[in-house]
Structure formats: C-alpha cells, structure tokens
Amino acid sequence: MMISPRENLLRVFRHERPEWVPATGHCDPYNQPNREGMDPALAEALGEVRWGDEASVTLSRYLGLDIMDGCAMPVRITRRNVSVEQQVEGDQTTWVWHTPAGDLREGIRVCRDVSGAVSSNRTEHMVKGPEDLPALAAIFEDEVIESDAEGIERIRQRRERLGDDGVTVIGMPGTPLGMMVRDYSGVAALAYLWADAPRAMHDLFAVVEANYRKRLAVGLGCDADAVIAVDDTSTTAISPAMFEACNMDLTDARADAAHAAGKLYFHHSCGLIRSLLPLYRRTKMDAVHGYTIPPVGNVTVAAGREALGGRISIMAVVDQLAGPMADRAAVRKSIHRMIEDARPWDHFMLMLAGYPNRTMEQTTFVVDCCRELGGRPCRS
C-alpha cells in the first residue's frame, strides 16, 4: 500500500528513501504563474494571492504536487516607547521610526507586473551608518512578543484541512546578519559597519536575535512541522568567514529549540552557497531550503550532497522554469540531471514556484518533467 504524501515528505528529513521524490508547489505574491490562459476555476480559487495564505496549497493540488503549506508566525507584536509614522504616495511607502535613541527612516517601492505579480524594492534603508545602530536596537528591545491565539488556531485548522496530504511550515526572520543585508542596512552600509564598528554591530545582532528567539519560542507552540528561517544567504553579500563568525552558534540554538519542540529547522538559502556548504554541514540545520543550482546558483546537487554529507537534506528549487524554455528537450535534460544527481534520493526533494513570466502550460510541462523520474505517482 502506498504511503501518504505527508509520510513520504517526512522521510526525506529522516534520511530514509521516500517512495517517490517529493516535489512541492509554491505560490506567493512574488512567485505566481501568469494568469493568461489559466483555467478559470484555478484563477478564481487563487484570487488575489497574499503572503501567508493557502495559494501554495491550491496550486499544488491543481498540479498534483506534494504540499508544503507555509503559514505566518503566530505572534502578536506591540510597542511601548517606539512609534512609527507612515506615508504612502502611490506605490512608494515611507516610514519614520521614533525611538528613545533617535529616529530612523526607511522606504519601499512596490513594483507591479502586468500579470498581477508584485515585488518590492527598498529605496532607503534604516541604517546608514554606526550612529543608527542604537536606534535599531531600541526598536527590537521595545517590542513585546506575545502568542497570537487566533493565528495558532488558523494554523491548527489549516493543518487539519491538509491532513495526510502534506506538511505545514512557519516562517521566521533570517539571521540578524542576513536581515541587515536584505532589510536594515543593505550591503554597502554593512561593509562599512563590519570594518568600522564591529563591536557595536555584534551588540546589535545580539539584541535582534534575542527578539527573534522570543518569536520562535511562541511559534514552536503551534501545530506546524517545521520552521523556515528566511535568510536568503548568499556569498554575493555574506562571506564564509562572516557566516562562521555570526551564524554558527545561532543556527544551532534555533535548531535545538525546534528539535526540542519536535519540529524541523530549515535554513532558506537561495543564492550562491557553494563555499558555505561546509559550514552548513557543521550546524544542526535539517535542510537547506531554496537550494539553487546553476546557472542561477553556483553548486550542483551532486556537489551539494558531497559537501553537506548524509544528514542535511537538499530542498532544491526547479529554476529551469525561470530560465530559457525555447529548447524543451534541454529543459527536460537539465531537470532529469538534477534528479539523477540526487540518487538514491534519501535526503532530497524538489520545490517548484510559480513565475509571472510563465504560463500554466509551461509550468505543467516542467511539473511533468519532474514527474518522469523518481517514482512519482501519476497526476490525477
């Protein structure tokens, strides 16, 4: 008798060989298939895709994929002494944070695709130099982190609806170093801080991580199977030495907390990570989530399996859908090579996200290519 999709997925992280190579679908406001030519029933079911909704479940069911339902961390955050002013002008939003240690200003511009997909670019980071670090620390010190009962109940209901069809995961912020790159300072300011104010920067990291750890403690009380730290780690901005200095003990502490609660800990790392894998191997993370092969990334599945060893699972992005697709035979060959490189498939799975520049016909073609190897059951 065939095992359930849920049990098959969990085998990947127990270092057992699954009955088929799992392939999950993902859909969010950034990553969603083009609506042109889409089945009207699917378009209606997806509606306006929002962060943390059930669009990934809807798309995965439609495509006959495995399901990894991503939910928001069920926390409620209030502030005592910090206030925020917001100004919206069209697609540009600016915030001014008033803290006991001074004011910080940041800006984001929303970019809209004709397909309905959206992304956003930071037009201004909060941290411009060392003088801004105390104010950023004050924001995190001021926050009161509490459990969101309604959020926990929503996750319970989603987990119940999902049943044995898949697993439920919750997202949390990445490492303080990674969040500086993405959100708080950007690469240029971080480079100066690393050289000119290392002690103040590391003191900030300790404050930020204490805040994040409180959020994690709350999240671990919900009915999810795993936690994903959305770090986007890449050596385009973070060197192996930087990761080793800031993130090794931190990653282990998070993983220990997750494991103590009976949950898995995934590190989302969708960039250039070849030289980081030996460090990842030394941590207690359960999987590299968003693992990206060439030409988008810089490490193959085969090389990654060797570098990571037999304990850490690879959750590989099917980026062939994002690349050139005129030569369908080449696309199929590339996907098959990735799956072949993962034999014997004991700690490997695929992740397929929607792309606004790809139609459902193209998406379905790539799904079928994934299905042709690895013992995947036929799509109903």
Tab-separated table of C-alpha atoms in Angstrom:
chain	number	residue	atom	x	y	z
A	1	MET	CA	0.000	0.000	0.000
A	2	MET	CA	1.358	3.434	-0.957
A	3	ILE	CA	2.245	5.696	1.958
A	4	SER	CA	0.664	9.117	2.384
A	5	PRO	CA	2.244	12.218	0.799
A	6	ARG	CA	2.871	13.545	4.298
A	7	GLU	CA	4.793	10.471	5.393
A	8	ASN	CA	6.699	10.418	2.111
A	9	LEU	CA	7.794	14.046	2.624
A	10	LEU	CA	8.865	13.438	6.202
A	11	ARG	CA	11.029	10.509	5.100
A	12	VAL	CA	13.256	12.995	3.287
A	13	PHE	CA	14.177	14.598	6.610
A	14	ARG	CA	14.557	11.284	8.433
A	15	HIS	CA	17.211	10.267	5.908
A	16	GLU	CA	15.062	7.439	4.637
A	17	ARG	CA	14.416	6.798	0.976
A	18	PRO	CA	10.959	8.062	0.009
A	19	GLU	CA	8.685	6.060	-2.269
A	20	TRP	CA	8.888	8.955	-4.717
A	21	VAL	CA	10.944	12.152	-4.907
A	22	PRO	CA	8.672	14.800	-3.385
A	23	ALA	CA	8.001	17.916	-5.442
A	24	THR	CA	6.109	20.717	-3.730
A	25	GLY	CA	4.427	23.734	-5.295
A	26	HIS	CA	4.784	27.301	-4.088
A	27	CYS	CA	2.746	30.429	-4.813
A	28	ASP	CA	3.059	33.874	-3.222
A	29	PRO	CA	2.647	37.479	-4.433
A	30	TYR	CA	6.161	37.383	-5.977
A	31	ASN	CA	6.011	33.819	-7.277
A	32	GLN	CA	2.774	33.028	-9.069
A	33	PRO	CA	2.058	31.737	-12.554
A	34	ASN	CA	0.805	34.028	-15.274
A	35	ARG	CA	-2.995	34.222	-15.333
A	36	GLU	CA	-3.129	34.318	-19.144
A	37	GLY	CA	-4.668	31.064	-20.364
A	38	MET	CA	-5.127	29.827	-16.785
A	39	ASP	CA	-8.051	27.542	-16.006
A	40	PRO	CA	-10.754	29.972	-14.792
A	41	ALA	CA	-11.504	27.677	-11.859
A	42	LEU	CA	-7.865	27.866	-10.712
A	43	ALA	CA	-7.731	31.631	-11.223
A	44	GLU	CA	-10.860	32.038	-9.120
A	45	ALA	CA	-9.534	29.724	-6.405
A	46	LEU	CA	-6.230	31.617	-6.208
A	47	GLY	CA	-7.885	35.032	-6.192
A	48	GLU	CA	-5.563	37.801	-5.079
A	49	VAL	CA	-2.547	35.973	-3.699
A	50	ARG	CA	-1.432	37.228	-0.296
A	51	TRP	CA	1.501	36.429	1.957
A	52	GLY	CA	0.759	33.502	4.246
A	53	ASP	CA	-2.469	32.437	2.522
A	54	GLU	CA	-3.264	28.994	1.122
A	55	ALA	CA	-2.334	29.734	-2.505
A	56	SER	CA	0.522	27.201	-2.408
A	57	VAL	CA	-1.934	24.511	-1.351
A	58	THR	CA	-4.353	25.493	-4.114
A	59	LEU	CA	-1.680	25.486	-6.837
A	60	SER	CA	-0.106	22.254	-5.590
A	61	ARG	CA	-3.420	20.413	-5.578
A	62	TYR	CA	-4.206	21.633	-9.082
A	63	LEU	CA	-0.842	20.454	-10.417
A	64	GLY	CA	-0.897	17.176	-8.485
A	65	LEU	CA	2.191	18.152	-6.489
A	66	ASP	CA	3.153	17.456	-2.909
A	67	ILE	CA	2.099	20.132	-0.441
A	68	MET	CA	4.106	22.285	1.928
A	69	ASP	CA	1.701	24.802	3.429
A	70	GLY	CA	3.559	27.923	4.563
A	71	CYS	CA	1.961	29.890	7.399
A	72	ALA	CA	2.864	33.128	9.139
A	73	MET	CA	4.466	33.006	12.564
A	74	PRO	CA	1.554	33.244	15.067
A	75	VAL	CA	2.899	36.167	17.101
A	76	ARG	CA	1.417	39.475	18.169
A	77	ILE	CA	3.906	42.343	18.462
A	78	THR	CA	3.188	45.561	20.348
A	79	ARG	CA	5.450	48.518	21.164
A	80	ARG	CA	5.756	50.526	24.340
A	81	ASN	CA	8.023	53.501	23.650
A	82	VAL	CA	8.606	53.363	19.895
A	83	SER	CA	6.165	54.943	17.437
A	84	VAL	CA	6.020	54.794	13.631
A	85	GLU	CA	4.786	57.327	11.098
A	86	GLN	CA	3.800	56.028	7.669
A	87	GLN	CA	3.368	57.995	4.448
A	88	VAL	CA	2.017	56.391	1.272
A	89	GLU	CA	2.291	58.040	-2.135
A	90	GLY	CA	1.145	55.653	-4.838
A	91	ASP	CA	3.434	52.626	-4.734
A	92	GLN	CA	6.028	54.359	-2.518
A	93	THR	CA	5.751	53.888	1.253
A	94	THR	CA	7.988	55.695	3.744
A	95	TRP	CA	8.221	55.006	7.473
A	96	VAL	CA	9.826	57.129	10.168
A	97	TRP	CA	10.598	55.295	13.404
A	98	HIS	CA	10.750	57.424	16.552
A	99	THR	CA	12.814	55.651	19.225
A	100	PRO	CA	14.361	56.715	22.552
A	101	ALA	CA	17.755	56.507	20.790
A	102	GLY	CA	16.816	58.616	17.769
A	103	ASP	CA	14.783	58.493	14.542
A	104	LEU	CA	15.193	56.102	11.608
A	105	ARG	CA	13.706	56.411	8.142
A	106	GLU	CA	13.105	53.677	5.541
A	107	GLY	CA	11.292	53.405	2.219
A	108	ILE	CA	9.910	50.709	-0.083
A	109	ARG	CA	8.547	50.957	-3.604
A	110	VAL	CA	6.119	48.293	-4.850
A	111	CYS	CA	6.727	47.035	-8.399
A	112	ARG	CA	3.717	45.615	-10.231
A	113	ASP	CA	3.794	43.205	-13.163
A	114	VAL	CA	1.009	43.142	-15.747
A	115	SER	CA	0.413	39.508	-14.735
A	116	GLY	CA	-0.680	40.633	-11.273
A	117	ALA	CA	2.524	39.601	-9.522
A	118	VAL	CA	4.161	42.166	-7.271
A	119	SER	CA	7.600	42.703	-5.800
A	120	SER	CA	9.141	45.473	-3.775
A	121	ASN	CA	12.465	47.292	-3.703
A	122	ARG	CA	13.926	49.214	-0.811
A	123	THR	CA	14.527	52.816	-1.727
A	124	GLU	CA	16.003	53.676	1.679
A	125	HIS	CA	17.435	51.536	4.494
A	126	MET	CA	17.010	52.398	8.163
A	127	VAL	CA	20.709	52.039	8.952
A	128	LYS	CA	23.019	54.405	7.082
A	129	GLY	CA	25.962	54.264	9.492
A	130	PRO	CA	27.112	53.340	13.024
A	131	GLU	CA	25.143	56.219	14.513
A	132	ASP	CA	21.899	54.428	13.608
A	133	LEU	CA	22.645	51.143	15.393
A	134	PRO	CA	21.384	52.213	18.860
A	135	ALA	CA	18.027	53.267	17.404
A	136	LEU	CA	17.591	49.967	15.550
A	137	ALA	CA	18.449	48.084	18.744
A	138	ALA	CA	15.875	50.195	20.595
A	139	ILE	CA	13.141	49.045	18.191
A	140	PHE	CA	13.778	45.390	18.960
A	141	GLU	CA	14.255	45.946	22.695
A	142	ASP	CA	10.947	47.810	22.849
A	143	GLU	CA	8.817	45.108	21.249
A	144	VAL	CA	6.531	42.923	23.344
A	145	ILE	CA	6.250	39.456	21.772
A	146	GLU	CA	3.099	37.516	22.608
A	147	SER	CA	1.285	34.476	21.315
A	148	ASP	CA	-1.466	35.173	18.786
A	149	ALA	CA	-4.267	32.793	19.734
A	150	GLU	CA	-6.149	33.437	16.505
A	151	GLY	CA	-3.015	32.750	14.472
A	152	ILE	CA	-2.391	29.491	16.305
A	153	GLU	CA	-5.980	28.431	15.693
A	154	ARG	CA	-5.715	29.266	11.967
A	155	ILE	CA	-2.638	27.058	11.676
A	156	ARG	CA	-4.443	24.251	13.533
A	157	GLN	CA	-7.359	24.472	11.115
A	158	ARG	CA	-5.074	24.515	8.077
A	159	ARG	CA	-3.162	21.536	9.395
A	160	GLU	CA	-6.446	19.719	9.927
A	161	ARG	CA	-7.653	20.512	6.394
A	162	LEU	CA	-4.350	19.347	4.962
A	163	GLY	CA	-4.468	16.022	6.740
A	164	ASP	CA	-2.041	13.464	5.327
A	165	ASP	CA	-1.656	15.363	2.042
A	166	GLY	CA	1.421	17.308	3.158
A	167	VAL	CA	3.244	19.214	5.881
A	168	THR	CA	2.804	22.626	7.487
A	169	VAL	CA	5.663	25.089	7.982
A	170	ILE	CA	6.002	28.503	9.588
A	171	GLY	CA	8.431	31.214	8.563
A	172	MET	CA	10.661	33.307	10.784
A	173	PRO	CA	13.218	36.050	10.082
A	174	GLY	CA	16.635	35.016	8.897
A	175	THR	CA	19.811	35.655	10.848
A	176	PRO	CA	20.478	39.223	12.023
A	177	LEU	CA	23.401	39.334	9.560
A	178	GLY	CA	21.181	38.235	6.686
A	179	MET	CA	18.410	40.630	7.674
A	180	MET	CA	20.910	43.513	7.682
A	181	VAL	CA	21.716	42.704	4.050
A	182	ARG	CA	18.102	42.392	2.976
A	183	ASP	CA	16.231	44.884	5.124
A	184	TYR	CA	18.021	47.004	7.680
A	185	SER	CA	21.212	48.372	6.105
A	186	GLY	CA	21.901	46.913	2.664
A	187	VAL	CA	25.263	45.594	1.501
A	188	ALA	CA	27.227	48.854	1.282
A	189	ALA	CA	26.443	50.109	4.786
A	190	LEU	CA	27.026	46.636	6.234
A	191	ALA	CA	30.509	46.539	4.695
A	192	TYR	CA	31.429	49.784	6.458
A	193	LEU	CA	29.908	48.613	9.735
A	194	TRP	CA	31.833	45.343	9.558
A	195	ALA	CA	35.107	47.287	9.251
A	196	ASP	CA	34.417	50.435	11.261
A	197	ALA	CA	32.004	49.421	14.049
A	198	PRO	CA	32.273	45.646	14.566
A	199	ARG	CA	31.599	45.670	18.310
A	200	ALA	CA	28.511	47.871	18.010
A	201	MET	CA	27.265	45.757	15.110
A	202	HIS	CA	27.653	42.493	17.032
A	203	ASP	CA	25.952	44.036	20.069
A	204	LEU	CA	23.037	44.901	17.793
A	205	PHE	CA	22.943	41.357	16.446
A	206	ALA	CA	22.616	40.004	20.000
A	207	VAL	CA	19.610	42.267	20.663
A	208	VAL	CA	17.934	41.376	17.375
A	209	GLU	CA	18.453	37.633	17.838
A	210	ALA	CA	17.041	37.749	21.372
A	211	ASN	CA	13.894	39.251	19.838
A	212	TYR	CA	13.788	36.650	17.067
A	213	ARG	CA	14.256	33.851	19.590
A	214	LYS	CA	11.197	35.059	21.511
A	215	ARG	CA	9.190	34.890	18.284
A	216	LEU	CA	10.482	31.392	17.653
A	217	ALA	CA	9.528	30.249	21.156
A	218	VAL	CA	5.958	31.379	20.510
A	219	GLY	CA	5.848	29.803	17.054
A	220	LEU	CA	7.039	26.444	18.322
A	221	GLY	CA	3.793	26.139	20.256
A	222	CYS	CA	1.707	25.883	17.072
A	223	ASP	CA	0.737	22.817	15.037
A	224	ALA	CA	3.471	23.091	12.382
A	225	ASP	CA	6.010	20.500	11.314
A	226	ALA	CA	8.934	22.796	10.586
A	227	VAL	CA	10.345	26.314	10.859
A	228	ILE	CA	11.929	28.074	7.879
A	229	ALA	CA	14.431	30.823	8.636
A	230	VAL	CA	14.154	33.047	5.562
A	231	ASP	CA	17.767	34.194	5.352
A	232	ASP	CA	18.423	34.277	1.576
A	233	THR	CA	22.080	33.623	2.439
A	234	SER	CA	24.424	34.148	-0.498
A	235	THR	CA	28.138	34.821	-0.863
A	236	THR	CA	27.221	37.779	-3.072
A	237	ALA	CA	26.933	39.630	0.250
A	238	ILE	CA	27.979	37.283	3.085
A	239	SER	CA	31.390	35.604	3.036
A	240	PRO	CA	32.003	32.215	4.666
A	241	ALA	CA	34.077	33.975	7.343
A	242	MET	CA	31.180	36.335	8.107
A	243	PHE	CA	28.726	33.432	8.335
A	244	GLU	CA	31.078	31.478	10.575
A	245	ALA	CA	31.624	34.449	12.880
A	246	CYS	CA	27.932	35.310	13.290
A	247	ASN	CA	25.682	32.388	12.467
A	248	MET	CA	27.028	29.006	13.520
A	249	ASP	CA	26.057	29.022	17.218
A	250	LEU	CA	22.918	30.986	16.377
A	251	THR	CA	21.762	28.356	13.877
A	252	ASP	CA	22.403	25.546	16.331
A	253	ALA	CA	20.486	27.313	19.103
A	254	ARG	CA	17.477	27.770	16.822
A	255	ALA	CA	17.669	24.173	15.610
A	256	ASP	CA	17.959	22.889	19.188
A	257	ALA	CA	14.820	24.805	20.153
A	258	ALA	CA	12.920	23.464	17.142
A	259	HIS	CA	14.046	19.884	17.774
A	260	ALA	CA	13.108	20.103	21.446
A	261	ALA	CA	9.580	21.007	20.302
A	262	GLY	CA	9.508	18.077	17.854
A	263	LYS	CA	9.920	20.257	14.774
A	264	LEU	CA	12.403	20.551	11.911
A	265	TYR	CA	14.578	23.590	11.211
A	266	PHE	CA	15.179	24.691	7.591
A	267	HIS	CA	17.628	27.406	6.525
A	268	HIS	CA	16.428	29.243	3.403
A	269	SER	CA	19.491	29.935	1.297
A	270	CYS	CA	18.647	30.625	-2.341
A	271	GLY	CA	21.823	32.330	-3.533
A	272	LEU	CA	25.442	31.447	-4.258
A	273	ILE	CA	26.204	28.994	-1.469
A	274	ARG	CA	28.875	26.579	-2.721
A	275	SER	CA	31.533	27.859	-0.288
A	276	LEU	CA	29.026	27.997	2.587
A	277	LEU	CA	28.030	24.325	2.434
A	278	PRO	CA	30.979	23.040	4.508
A	279	LEU	CA	29.867	25.437	7.255
A	280	TYR	CA	26.243	24.370	6.954
A	281	ARG	CA	27.396	20.788	7.402
A	282	ARG	CA	28.772	21.694	10.836
A	283	THR	CA	25.420	23.067	12.027
A	284	LYS	CA	22.310	21.294	13.264
A	285	MET	CA	20.015	22.589	10.499
A	286	ASP	CA	17.854	19.866	8.975
A	287	ALA	CA	17.740	21.168	5.410
A	288	VAL	CA	18.917	23.835	3.006
A	289	HIS	CA	15.638	25.315	1.788
A	290	GLY	CA	15.662	27.017	-1.626
A	291	TYR	CA	18.872	25.286	-2.771
A	292	THR	CA	19.669	26.787	-6.184
A	293	ILE	CA	21.644	25.083	-8.952
A	294	PRO	CA	23.496	26.762	-11.872
A	295	PRO	CA	23.078	28.993	-13.745
A	296	VAL	CA	21.129	30.888	-11.061
A	297	GLY	CA	23.118	29.291	-8.236
A	298	ASN	CA	26.695	28.054	-8.245
A	299	VAL	CA	26.588	24.472	-6.985
A	300	THR	CA	25.091	21.295	-8.440
A	301	VAL	CA	23.020	18.811	-6.500
A	302	ALA	CA	25.794	16.213	-6.744
A	303	ALA	CA	28.398	18.614	-5.340
A	304	GLY	CA	25.996	19.706	-2.632
A	305	ARG	CA	25.303	16.166	-1.475
A	306	GLU	CA	29.020	15.573	-1.129
A	307	ALA	CA	29.637	18.860	0.697
A	308	LEU	CA	26.670	18.543	3.076
A	309	GLY	CA	27.099	14.851	3.860
A	310	GLY	CA	24.272	12.466	4.641
A	311	ARG	CA	22.418	14.370	7.359
A	312	ILE	CA	21.280	17.698	5.847
A	313	SER	CA	18.571	17.481	3.212
A	314	ILE	CA	18.518	19.464	-0.026
A	315	MET	CA	15.266	21.224	-0.936
A	316	ALA	CA	16.145	22.183	-4.493
A	317	VAL	CA	14.380	24.888	-6.499
A	318	VAL	CA	13.331	23.879	-10.018
A	319	ASP	CA	14.752	27.038	-11.561
A	320	GLN	CA	14.567	25.616	-15.061
A	321	LEU	CA	11.093	27.157	-15.129
A	322	ALA	CA	12.650	30.607	-14.729
A	323	GLY	CA	15.282	30.153	-17.418
A	324	PRO	CA	15.119	29.837	-21.217
A	325	MET	CA	12.434	27.377	-22.315
A	326	ALA	CA	12.584	27.510	-26.114
A	327	ASP	CA	14.507	24.214	-26.172
A	328	ARG	CA	12.150	21.902	-24.290
A	329	ALA	CA	14.493	18.927	-24.683
A	330	ALA	CA	17.268	20.860	-22.947
A	331	VAL	CA	14.917	21.824	-20.107
A	332	ARG	CA	13.878	18.190	-19.629
A	333	LYS	CA	17.501	17.038	-19.699
A	334	SER	CA	18.511	19.611	-17.085
A	335	ILE	CA	15.697	18.606	-14.722
A	336	HIS	CA	16.449	14.908	-15.151
A	337	ARG	CA	20.142	15.532	-14.478
A	338	MET	CA	19.328	17.316	-11.234
A	339	ILE	CA	17.169	14.409	-10.074
A	340	GLU	CA	19.728	11.806	-11.168
A	341	ASP	CA	22.424	13.687	-9.233
A	342	ALA	CA	20.343	13.213	-6.085
A	343	ARG	CA	20.302	9.410	-6.124
A	344	PRO	CA	19.493	7.469	-4.017
A	345	TRP	CA	17.020	10.255	-3.120
A	346	ASP	CA	17.248	9.679	0.618
A	347	HIS	CA	17.505	13.371	1.618
A	348	PHE	CA	16.379	15.317	-1.426
A	349	MET	CA	13.228	16.986	-2.707
A	350	LEU	CA	12.138	19.487	-5.358
A	351	MET	CA	10.423	22.849	-4.941
A	352	LEU	CA	8.569	24.411	-7.841
A	353	ALA	CA	7.434	28.033	-7.596
A	354	GLY	CA	5.142	29.848	-9.981
A	355	TYR	CA	6.673	32.560	-12.161
A	356	PRO	CA	4.712	35.504	-13.573
A	357	ASN	CA	6.566	35.220	-16.902
A	358	ARG	CA	5.494	31.587	-17.319
A	359	THR	CA	2.123	30.285	-18.432
A	360	MET	CA	0.359	27.334	-16.879
A	361	GLU	CA	1.215	25.296	-19.979
A	362	GLN	CA	4.922	25.923	-19.402
A	363	THR	CA	4.529	25.272	-15.686
A	364	THR	CA	2.738	21.989	-16.337
A	365	PHE	CA	5.478	20.911	-18.752
A	366	VAL	CA	8.126	21.409	-16.062
A	367	VAL	CA	5.982	19.584	-13.496
A	368	ASP	CA	5.693	16.629	-15.875
A	369	CYS	CA	9.474	16.619	-16.392
A	370	CYS	CA	9.912	16.368	-12.624
A	371	ARG	CA	7.446	13.523	-12.514
A	372	GLU	CA	9.242	11.406	-15.134
A	373	LEU	CA	11.960	10.339	-12.649
A	374	GLY	CA	11.916	9.453	-9.010
A	375	GLY	CA	8.896	7.148	-8.879
A	376	ARG	CA	6.378	9.959	-8.688
A	377	PRO	CA	2.733	8.769	-8.845
A	378	CYS	CA	0.814	9.831	-11.957
A	379	ARG	CA	-1.084	13.100	-11.757
A	380	SER	CA	-4.797	12.577	-11.382
